[in-house]
Amino acid sequence: MTSTEFTTADHASAFVPSPATPYQGDIARYWNNEARPVNLRLGDVDGLYHHHYGVGAVDHAALGDPQDSEYEKKLIAELHRLESAQAEILLDHLGPIGRDDTLMDAGCGRGGSMVMAHQRFGCTVEGVTLSAKQADFANGRAGELGIEDHVRARVCNMLDTPFETGQMAGSWNNESSMYVDLHDLFAEHSRVLAVGGRYVTITGCWNPKYGQPSKWVSQINAHFECNIHSRREYLRAMADNRLVPQAVIDLTPDTLPYWELRATSSLVTGIEEAFIESYKDGSFQYVLIAADRV
């Protein structure tokens, strides 16, 4: 893979790969062009811009009367609270992280989880994304918050990062692992993690007990131009790459309220039914897996 160095007014020089495959080029273009209100308006609530979904019970008291003129604003704030709660659960499973440690966010999006990790641990967080637009946005936000010395996004292939072997105390994928081959992904996480380091993923996966990916899962794949893996594939690829699961948590019941609430909002994208129905029929699951590098 070839790479170049570039510098913008917003952030320091970053490692920029030429796409290794046409598919990676497609994904970079997809996220460079993405500007869904459901991602941007939720982030506008408090400046944490996520690219994942939410977990937890809906606070109906905070929403108030649907006839209230402020109801939609309150609904957006509630959706954002649930997605930040999801990121908190991921960070909870990283274990003890010190101020001198470095973490890697693989598929960092606009950087919301990186900011939250630095705010919690005081550590350095390196994010990687194929999207230059996302990296610029994340680095701009870090600059606005005055944490650019600790939080940085790079335009980089998560399967081939520029980090040193054993550099990371922890790493994660938050709804980004469906864009890559899992064996290649976990080989890279295993390389950059120190022995004893913790890897965490929260992801949607199809349920092997269902037999094959359902029609709903196929719709989700087509909508996001991704390739959802089965839960079994995650565990097998981790085992092959010295990542030993310490926790496997089914978050499906916890994420369903987020989707049911989102389906009533002005931010619908047309994919809500597929998520809701696949979670209900058991063909799709939302799981957290935390694994230690051995």
Short mmCIF file of the C-alpha atoms (twelve columns), coordinates in Angstrom:
data_MODEL
# 
_entry.id   MODEL 
# 
loop_
_atom_site.group_PDB 
_atom_site.id 
_atom_site.type_symbol 
_atom_site.label_atom_id 
_atom_site.label_alt_id 
_atom_site.label_comp_id 
_atom_site.label_asym_id 
_atom_site.label_seq_id 
_atom_site.Cartn_x 
_atom_site.Cartn_y 
_atom_site.Cartn_z 
_atom_site.pdbx_PDB_model_num 
ATOM 1   C CA . MET A 1   0.000   0.000   0.000  1 
ATOM 2   C CA . THR A 2   1.303   3.442   -0.853 1 
ATOM 3   C CA . SER A 3   0.709   6.536   1.231  1 
ATOM 4   C CA . THR A 4   1.298   10.250  1.215  1 
ATOM 5   C CA . GLU A 5   1.561   12.938  3.865  1 
ATOM 6   C CA . PHE A 6   -0.741  15.920  3.930  1 
ATOM 7   C CA . THR A 7   -1.344  18.907  6.124  1 
ATOM 8   C CA . THR A 8   -4.443  21.049  6.558  1 
ATOM 9   C CA . ALA A 9   -5.051  24.151  8.600  1 
ATOM 10  C CA . ASP A 10  -7.141  22.105  11.002 1 
ATOM 11  C CA . HIS A 11  -4.791  19.291  11.959 1 
ATOM 12  C CA . ALA A 12  -1.300  17.912  11.805 1 
ATOM 13  C CA . SER A 13  0.161   15.795  9.048  1 
ATOM 14  C CA . ALA A 14  -1.647  12.462  8.759  1 
ATOM 15  C CA . PHE A 15  -1.062  9.066   7.184  1 
ATOM 16  C CA . VAL A 16  -3.212  8.820   4.059  1 
ATOM 17  C CA . PRO A 17  -3.493  5.465   2.299  1 
ATOM 18  C CA . SER A 18  -4.367  4.918   -1.283 1 
ATOM 19  C CA . PRO A 19  -7.404  2.588   -1.142 1 
ATOM 20  C CA . ALA A 20  -6.182  -0.999  -1.225 1 
ATOM 21  C CA . THR A 21  -9.341  -2.149  -3.000 1 
ATOM 22  C CA . PRO A 22  -12.116 -0.570  -5.065 1 
ATOM 23  C CA . TYR A 23  -14.502 -1.381  -2.202 1 
ATOM 24  C CA . GLN A 24  -12.465 0.720   0.226  1 
ATOM 25  C CA . GLY A 25  -12.605 3.559   -2.262 1 
ATOM 26  C CA . ASP A 26  -16.382 3.161   -2.382 1 
ATOM 27  C CA . ILE A 27  -16.611 3.305   1.415  1 
ATOM 28  C CA . ALA A 28  -14.414 6.403   1.570  1 
ATOM 29  C CA . ARG A 29  -16.661 8.120   -0.959 1 
ATOM 30  C CA . TYR A 30  -19.789 6.998   0.884  1 
ATOM 31  C CA . TRP A 31  -18.687 8.575   4.181  1 
ATOM 32  C CA . ASN A 32  -17.170 11.634  2.539  1 
ATOM 33  C CA . ASN A 33  -20.586 12.342  1.044  1 
ATOM 34  C CA . GLU A 34  -22.632 11.367  4.116  1 
ATOM 35  C CA . ALA A 35  -24.396 14.237  5.886  1 
ATOM 36  C CA . ARG A 36  -27.472 12.640  7.423  1 
ATOM 37  C CA . PRO A 37  -29.393 14.903  9.798  1 
ATOM 38  C CA . VAL A 38  -29.724 11.976  12.204 1 
ATOM 39  C CA . ASN A 39  -25.947 12.118  12.776 1 
ATOM 40  C CA . LEU A 40  -25.468 15.884  12.678 1 
ATOM 41  C CA . ARG A 41  -28.526 17.125  14.558 1 
ATOM 42  C CA . LEU A 42  -27.974 14.687  17.401 1 
ATOM 43  C CA . GLY A 43  -24.358 15.815  17.698 1 
ATOM 44  C CA . ASP A 44  -25.445 19.448  17.766 1 
ATOM 45  C CA . VAL A 45  -27.067 18.777  21.164 1 
ATOM 46  C CA . ASP A 46  -23.733 18.932  23.011 1 
ATOM 47  C CA . GLY A 47  -20.964 18.779  20.391 1 
ATOM 48  C CA . LEU A 48  -20.350 15.021  20.589 1 
ATOM 49  C CA . TYR A 49  -20.842 13.666  17.085 1 
ATOM 50  C CA . HIS A 50  -21.396 9.919   16.958 1 
ATOM 51  C CA . HIS A 51  -21.932 7.395   14.191 1 
ATOM 52  C CA . HIS A 52  -23.617 4.660   16.179 1 
ATOM 53  C CA . TYR A 53  -26.914 3.860   17.845 1 
ATOM 54  C CA . GLY A 54  -28.250 4.098   21.368 1 
ATOM 55  C CA . VAL A 55  -28.975 1.865   24.338 1 
ATOM 56  C CA . GLY A 56  -31.122 2.176   27.425 1 
ATOM 57  C CA . ALA A 57  -34.672 2.927   28.472 1 
ATOM 58  C CA . VAL A 58  -36.336 6.005   27.007 1 
ATOM 59  C CA . ASP A 59  -37.003 8.763   29.540 1 
ATOM 60  C CA . HIS A 60  -40.604 9.502   28.608 1 
ATOM 61  C CA . ALA A 61  -40.894 12.105  31.355 1 
ATOM 62  C CA . ALA A 62  -38.117 14.109  29.680 1 
ATOM 63  C CA . LEU A 63  -39.949 13.914  26.352 1 
ATOM 64  C CA . GLY A 64  -43.201 15.328  27.703 1 
ATOM 65  C CA . ASP A 65  -46.312 15.861  25.590 1 
ATOM 66  C CA . PRO A 66  -45.980 14.972  21.878 1 
ATOM 67  C CA . GLN A 67  -48.210 17.967  21.134 1 
ATOM 68  C CA . ASP A 68  -45.726 20.342  22.751 1 
ATOM 69  C CA . SER A 69  -43.910 22.590  20.261 1 
ATOM 70  C CA . GLU A 70  -40.603 21.589  21.919 1 
ATOM 71  C CA . TYR A 71  -41.290 17.856  21.692 1 
ATOM 72  C CA . GLU A 72  -39.148 17.172  18.611 1 
ATOM 73  C CA . LYS A 73  -36.211 19.032  20.144 1 
ATOM 74  C CA . LYS A 74  -36.578 16.958  23.319 1 
ATOM 75  C CA . LEU A 75  -36.824 13.756  21.268 1 
ATOM 76  C CA . ILE A 76  -33.562 14.539  19.472 1 
ATOM 77  C CA . ALA A 77  -31.886 15.250  22.809 1 
ATOM 78  C CA . GLU A 78  -33.154 11.924  24.149 1 
ATOM 79  C CA . LEU A 79  -31.854 9.991   21.131 1 
ATOM 80  C CA . HIS A 80  -28.480 11.658  21.630 1 
ATOM 81  C CA . ARG A 81  -28.476 10.775  25.335 1 
ATOM 82  C CA . LEU A 82  -29.024 7.127   24.420 1 
ATOM 83  C CA . GLU A 83  -26.202 7.077   21.851 1 
ATOM 84  C CA . SER A 84  -23.784 8.670   24.324 1 
ATOM 85  C CA . ALA A 85  -24.882 6.060   26.877 1 
ATOM 86  C CA . GLN A 86  -23.867 3.413   24.338 1 
ATOM 87  C CA . ALA A 87  -20.379 4.909   24.090 1 
ATOM 88  C CA . GLU A 88  -20.115 4.986   27.882 1 
ATOM 89  C CA . ILE A 89  -20.847 1.247   28.004 1 
ATOM 90  C CA . LEU A 90  -18.059 0.598   25.504 1 
ATOM 91  C CA . LEU A 91  -15.617 2.706   27.528 1 
ATOM 92  C CA . ASP A 92  -16.683 0.911   30.728 1 
ATOM 93  C CA . HIS A 93  -15.320 -2.311  29.249 1 
ATOM 94  C CA . LEU A 94  -11.865 -0.983  28.358 1 
ATOM 95  C CA . GLY A 95  -10.730 -1.571  31.928 1 
ATOM 96  C CA . PRO A 96  -8.211  0.619   33.778 1 
ATOM 97  C CA . ILE A 97  -6.674  3.188   31.420 1 
ATOM 98  C CA . GLY A 98  -4.052  5.695   32.607 1 
ATOM 99  C CA . ARG A 99  -3.259  9.225   31.462 1 
ATOM 100 C CA . ASP A 100 -0.055  8.023   29.795 1 
ATOM 101 C CA . ASP A 101 -1.822  5.336   27.777 1 
ATOM 102 C CA . THR A 102 -2.829  5.501   24.115 1 
ATOM 103 C CA . LEU A 103 -6.081  4.112   22.699 1 
ATOM 104 C CA . MET A 104 -7.119  3.453   19.103 1 
ATOM 105 C CA . ASP A 105 -10.620 4.057   17.714 1 
ATOM 106 C CA . ALA A 106 -10.844 2.022   14.502 1 
ATOM 107 C CA . GLY A 107 -13.466 3.665   12.309 1 
ATOM 108 C CA . CYS A 108 -13.672 6.806   14.435 1 
ATOM 109 C CA . GLY A 109 -16.238 8.728   12.393 1 
ATOM 110 C CA . ARG A 110 -16.597 12.330  13.540 1 
ATOM 111 C CA . GLY A 111 -14.824 11.576  16.788 1 
ATOM 112 C CA . GLY A 112 -17.447 11.628  19.547 1 
ATOM 113 C CA . SER A 113 -16.199 8.476   21.275 1 
ATOM 114 C CA . MET A 114 -12.595 9.678   21.127 1 
ATOM 115 C CA . VAL A 115 -13.511 12.892  22.948 1 
ATOM 116 C CA . MET A 116 -15.421 10.922  25.572 1 
ATOM 117 C CA . ALA A 117 -12.475 8.539   26.089 1 
ATOM 118 C CA . HIS A 118 -10.036 11.414  26.611 1 
ATOM 119 C CA . GLN A 119 -12.424 13.196  28.951 1 
ATOM 120 C CA . ARG A 120 -12.806 10.038  31.028 1 
ATOM 121 C CA . PHE A 121 -9.228  8.762   31.118 1 
ATOM 122 C CA . GLY A 122 -7.091  11.798  30.272 1 
ATOM 123 C CA . CYS A 123 -5.242  9.612   27.761 1 
ATOM 124 C CA . THR A 124 -4.247  9.989   24.116 1 
ATOM 125 C CA . VAL A 125 -6.702  8.675   21.530 1 
ATOM 126 C CA . GLU A 126 -5.780  7.951   17.927 1 
ATOM 127 C CA . GLY A 127 -8.670  7.544   15.499 1 
ATOM 128 C CA . VAL A 128 -8.584  6.079   12.010 1 
ATOM 129 C CA . THR A 129 -11.138 6.479   9.238  1 
ATOM 130 C CA . LEU A 130 -11.157 6.125   5.456  1 
ATOM 131 C CA . SER A 131 -13.047 9.423   5.205  1 
ATOM 132 C CA . ALA A 132 -10.978 12.612  4.956  1 
ATOM 133 C CA . LYS A 133 -14.147 14.598  5.626  1 
ATOM 134 C CA . GLN A 134 -14.734 12.759  8.906  1 
ATOM 135 C CA . ALA A 135 -11.104 13.119  9.964  1 
ATOM 136 C CA . ASP A 136 -11.154 16.850  9.303  1 
ATOM 137 C CA . PHE A 137 -14.381 17.209  11.267 1 
ATOM 138 C CA . ALA A 138 -13.032 15.211  14.234 1 
ATOM 139 C CA . ASN A 139 -9.773  17.132  14.307 1 
ATOM 140 C CA . GLY A 140 -11.628 20.420  14.057 1 
ATOM 141 C CA . ARG A 141 -13.731 19.499  17.076 1 
ATOM 142 C CA . ALA A 142 -10.625 18.454  19.025 1 
ATOM 143 C CA . GLY A 143 -9.097  21.844  18.239 1 
ATOM 144 C CA . GLU A 144 -12.221 23.672  19.383 1 
ATOM 145 C CA . LEU A 145 -12.093 21.760  22.662 1 
ATOM 146 C CA . GLY A 146 -8.381  22.401  23.102 1 
ATOM 147 C CA . ILE A 147 -7.515  18.700  23.198 1 
ATOM 148 C CA . GLU A 148 -5.814  18.379  19.809 1 
ATOM 149 C CA . ASP A 149 -2.587  17.261  21.524 1 
ATOM 150 C CA . HIS A 150 -4.422  14.203  22.851 1 
ATOM 151 C CA . VAL A 151 -7.138  13.414  20.315 1 
ATOM 152 C CA . ARG A 152 -6.382  12.974  16.607 1 
ATOM 153 C CA . ALA A 153 -8.082  11.361  13.623 1 
ATOM 154 C CA . ARG A 154 -6.078  10.036  10.684 1 
ATOM 155 C CA . VAL A 155 -7.186  9.113   7.200  1 
ATOM 156 C CA . CYS A 156 -6.085  5.533   7.399  1 
ATOM 157 C CA . ASN A 157 -7.033  1.955   6.621  1 
ATOM 158 C CA . MET A 158 -7.891  0.247   9.928  1 
ATOM 159 C CA . LEU A 159 -6.387  -2.973  8.528  1 
ATOM 160 C CA . ASP A 160 -2.968  -1.366  8.051  1 
ATOM 161 C CA . THR A 161 -2.341  1.392   10.582 1 
ATOM 162 C CA . PRO A 162 0.910   3.325   11.047 1 
ATOM 163 C CA . PHE A 163 1.075   2.619   14.789 1 
ATOM 164 C CA . GLU A 164 3.866   0.718   16.484 1 
ATOM 165 C CA . THR A 165 3.466   -2.895  17.527 1 
ATOM 166 C CA . GLY A 166 2.214   -3.029  21.116 1 
ATOM 167 C CA . GLN A 167 1.625   0.737   21.255 1 
ATOM 168 C CA . MET A 168 -2.013  0.640   22.387 1 
ATOM 169 C CA . ALA A 169 -3.359  -0.041  25.854 1 
ATOM 170 C CA . GLY A 170 -6.805  -0.464  24.371 1 
ATOM 171 C CA . SER A 171 -8.674  -0.284  21.092 1 
ATOM 172 C CA . TRP A 172 -12.191 -0.570  19.767 1 
ATOM 173 C CA . ASN A 173 -14.578 -0.713  16.846 1 
ATOM 174 C CA . ASN A 174 -17.928 0.926   17.448 1 
ATOM 175 C CA . GLU A 175 -20.233 -0.231  14.653 1 
ATOM 176 C CA . SER A 176 -17.425 -0.151  12.087 1 
ATOM 177 C CA . SER A 177 -16.280 -3.784  11.836 1 
ATOM 178 C CA . MET A 178 -18.904 -4.678  9.196  1 
ATOM 179 C CA . TYR A 179 -16.815 -2.882  6.571  1 
ATOM 180 C CA . VAL A 180 -13.815 -5.213  6.741  1 
ATOM 181 C CA . ASP A 181 -12.670 -8.824  6.869  1 
ATOM 182 C CA . LEU A 182 -12.640 -9.815  10.534 1 
ATOM 183 C CA . HIS A 183 -9.461  -11.880 10.431 1 
ATOM 184 C CA . ASP A 184 -7.549  -8.979  8.889  1 
ATOM 185 C CA . LEU A 185 -9.107  -6.563  11.389 1 
ATOM 186 C CA . PHE A 186 -8.293  -8.575  14.481 1 
ATOM 187 C CA . ALA A 187 -4.791  -9.314  13.245 1 
ATOM 188 C CA . GLU A 188 -4.155  -5.552  13.200 1 
ATOM 189 C CA . HIS A 189 -5.731  -4.963  16.607 1 
ATOM 190 C CA . SER A 190 -3.665  -7.830  17.993 1 
ATOM 191 C CA . ARG A 191 -0.529  -6.257  16.523 1 
ATOM 192 C CA . VAL A 192 -1.024  -2.743  17.905 1 
ATOM 193 C CA . LEU A 193 -2.287  -3.840  21.337 1 
ATOM 194 C CA . ALA A 194 0.139   -4.442  24.161 1 
ATOM 195 C CA . VAL A 195 -0.059  -7.888  25.746 1 
ATOM 196 C CA . GLY A 196 -2.847  -7.584  28.286 1 
ATOM 197 C CA . GLY A 197 -4.446  -4.736  26.337 1 
ATOM 198 C CA . ARG A 198 -8.206  -4.725  25.906 1 
ATOM 199 C CA . TYR A 199 -10.186 -4.695  22.677 1 
ATOM 200 C CA . VAL A 200 -13.906 -3.875  22.666 1 
ATOM 201 C CA . THR A 201 -16.459 -3.910  19.899 1 
ATOM 202 C CA . ILE A 202 -20.140 -3.065  19.819 1 
ATOM 203 C CA . THR A 203 -21.696 -4.270  16.614 1 
ATOM 204 C CA . GLY A 204 -24.756 -5.572  14.889 1 
ATOM 205 C CA . CYS A 205 -24.357 -9.176  13.790 1 
ATOM 206 C CA . TRP A 206 -26.618 -11.780 12.288 1 
ATOM 207 C CA . ASN A 207 -27.639 -14.599 14.559 1 
ATOM 208 C CA . PRO A 208 -26.232 -18.010 13.521 1 
ATOM 209 C CA . LYS A 209 -29.262 -19.668 15.135 1 
ATOM 210 C CA . TYR A 210 -31.436 -18.012 12.486 1 
ATOM 211 C CA . GLY A 211 -29.591 -20.017 9.818  1 
ATOM 212 C CA . GLN A 212 -28.584 -17.337 7.299  1 
ATOM 213 C CA . PRO A 213 -28.780 -13.539 7.101  1 
ATOM 214 C CA . SER A 214 -32.467 -12.565 6.978  1 
ATOM 215 C CA . LYS A 215 -34.081 -10.247 4.445  1 
ATOM 216 C CA . TRP A 216 -33.855 -7.476  7.052  1 
ATOM 217 C CA . VAL A 217 -30.094 -7.968  7.427  1 
ATOM 218 C CA . SER A 218 -29.764 -7.869  3.634  1 
ATOM 219 C CA . GLN A 219 -31.609 -4.537  3.602  1 
ATOM 220 C CA . ILE A 220 -29.262 -3.123  6.230  1 
ATOM 221 C CA . ASN A 221 -26.238 -4.294  4.222  1 
ATOM 222 C CA . ALA A 222 -27.572 -2.601  1.099  1 
ATOM 223 C CA . HIS A 223 -28.463 0.620   2.928  1 
ATOM 224 C CA . PHE A 224 -25.012 1.098   4.457  1 
ATOM 225 C CA . GLU A 225 -22.975 -0.662  1.723  1 
ATOM 226 C CA . CYS A 226 -21.540 -3.007  4.328  1 
ATOM 227 C CA . ASN A 227 -21.246 -6.742  5.029  1 
ATOM 228 C CA . ILE A 228 -22.646 -7.727  8.417  1 
ATOM 229 C CA . HIS A 229 -20.889 -10.718 10.001 1 
ATOM 230 C CA . SER A 230 -22.324 -13.415 12.234 1 
ATOM 231 C CA . ARG A 231 -21.579 -13.521 15.944 1 
ATOM 232 C CA . ARG A 232 -19.796 -16.827 15.400 1 
ATOM 233 C CA . GLU A 233 -17.418 -15.188 12.905 1 
ATOM 234 C CA . TYR A 234 -16.406 -12.570 15.482 1 
ATOM 235 C CA . LEU A 235 -15.517 -15.149 18.107 1 
ATOM 236 C CA . ARG A 236 -13.655 -17.379 15.654 1 
ATOM 237 C CA . ALA A 237 -11.584 -14.522 14.208 1 
ATOM 238 C CA . MET A 238 -10.696 -13.276 17.687 1 
ATOM 239 C CA . ALA A 239 -9.545  -16.733 18.743 1 
ATOM 240 C CA . ASP A 240 -7.334  -16.934 15.662 1 
ATOM 241 C CA . ASN A 241 -5.655  -13.632 16.569 1 
ATOM 242 C CA . ARG A 242 -4.819  -13.954 20.279 1 
ATOM 243 C CA . LEU A 243 -7.869  -12.014 21.455 1 
ATOM 244 C CA . VAL A 244 -9.598  -13.862 24.302 1 
ATOM 245 C CA . PRO A 245 -13.177 -12.728 25.043 1 
ATOM 246 C CA . GLN A 246 -13.794 -11.659 28.636 1 
ATOM 247 C CA . ALA A 247 -17.382 -10.537 28.101 1 
ATOM 248 C CA . VAL A 248 -20.030 -11.173 25.455 1 
ATOM 249 C CA . ILE A 249 -23.159 -9.125  26.164 1 
ATOM 250 C CA . ASP A 250 -26.375 -9.151  24.176 1 
ATOM 251 C CA . LEU A 251 -27.502 -5.516  24.003 1 
ATOM 252 C CA . THR A 252 -30.431 -6.215  21.671 1 
ATOM 253 C CA . PRO A 253 -33.178 -5.562  24.255 1 
ATOM 254 C CA . ASP A 254 -31.376 -2.381  25.294 1 
ATOM 255 C CA . THR A 255 -31.123 -0.910  21.797 1 
ATOM 256 C CA . LEU A 256 -34.667 -1.642  20.639 1 
ATOM 257 C CA . PRO A 257 -36.164 1.353   22.542 1 
ATOM 258 C CA . TYR A 258 -33.768 3.681   20.691 1 
ATOM 259 C CA . TRP A 259 -34.969 2.401   17.327 1 
ATOM 260 C CA . GLU A 260 -38.632 2.524   18.245 1 
ATOM 261 C CA . LEU A 261 -38.226 6.128   19.379 1 
ATOM 262 C CA . ARG A 262 -36.187 7.103   16.324 1 
ATOM 263 C CA . ALA A 263 -38.900 5.674   14.059 1 
ATOM 264 C CA . THR A 264 -41.300 8.327   15.429 1 
ATOM 265 C CA . SER A 265 -38.941 11.250  14.772 1 
ATOM 266 C CA . SER A 266 -38.420 13.576  11.817 1 
ATOM 267 C CA . LEU A 267 -34.972 12.008  11.330 1 
ATOM 268 C CA . VAL A 268 -36.086 8.690   9.855  1 
ATOM 269 C CA . THR A 269 -33.890 7.362   7.068  1 
ATOM 270 C CA . GLY A 270 -36.046 4.453   5.928  1 
ATOM 271 C CA . ILE A 271 -33.941 1.740   7.559  1 
ATOM 272 C CA . GLU A 272 -35.667 1.821   10.952 1 
ATOM 273 C CA . GLU A 273 -38.149 -0.959  10.126 1 
ATOM 274 C CA . ALA A 274 -35.344 -3.355  9.172  1 
ATOM 275 C CA . PHE A 275 -33.595 -2.848  12.502 1 
ATOM 276 C CA . ILE A 276 -36.767 -3.115  14.568 1 
ATOM 277 C CA . GLU A 277 -38.138 -6.202  12.838 1 
ATOM 278 C CA . SER A 278 -34.812 -8.061  12.724 1 
ATOM 279 C CA . TYR A 279 -34.222 -7.434  16.419 1 
ATOM 280 C CA . LYS A 280 -37.722 -8.659  17.193 1 
ATOM 281 C CA . ASP A 281 -37.559 -11.827 15.067 1 
ATOM 282 C CA . GLY A 282 -34.102 -12.729 16.421 1 
ATOM 283 C CA . SER A 283 -32.287 -12.709 13.082 1 
ATOM 284 C CA . PHE A 284 -30.140 -9.718  14.066 1 
ATOM 285 C CA . GLN A 285 -28.396 -9.002  17.353 1 
ATOM 286 C CA . TYR A 286 -26.621 -6.048  18.922 1 
ATOM 287 C CA . VAL A 287 -23.666 -7.292  20.947 1 
ATOM 288 C CA . LEU A 288 -20.680 -6.095  22.931 1 
ATOM 289 C CA . ILE A 289 -17.563 -8.237  22.965 1 
ATOM 290 C CA . ALA A 290 -14.592 -7.347  25.163 1 
ATOM 291 C CA . ALA A 291 -11.399 -9.358  24.631 1 
ATOM 292 C CA . ASP A 292 -7.880  -9.304  26.071 1 
ATOM 293 C CA . ARG A 293 -4.728  -9.565  23.969 1 
ATOM 294 C CA . VAL A 294 -2.732  -12.583 25.168 1 
# 
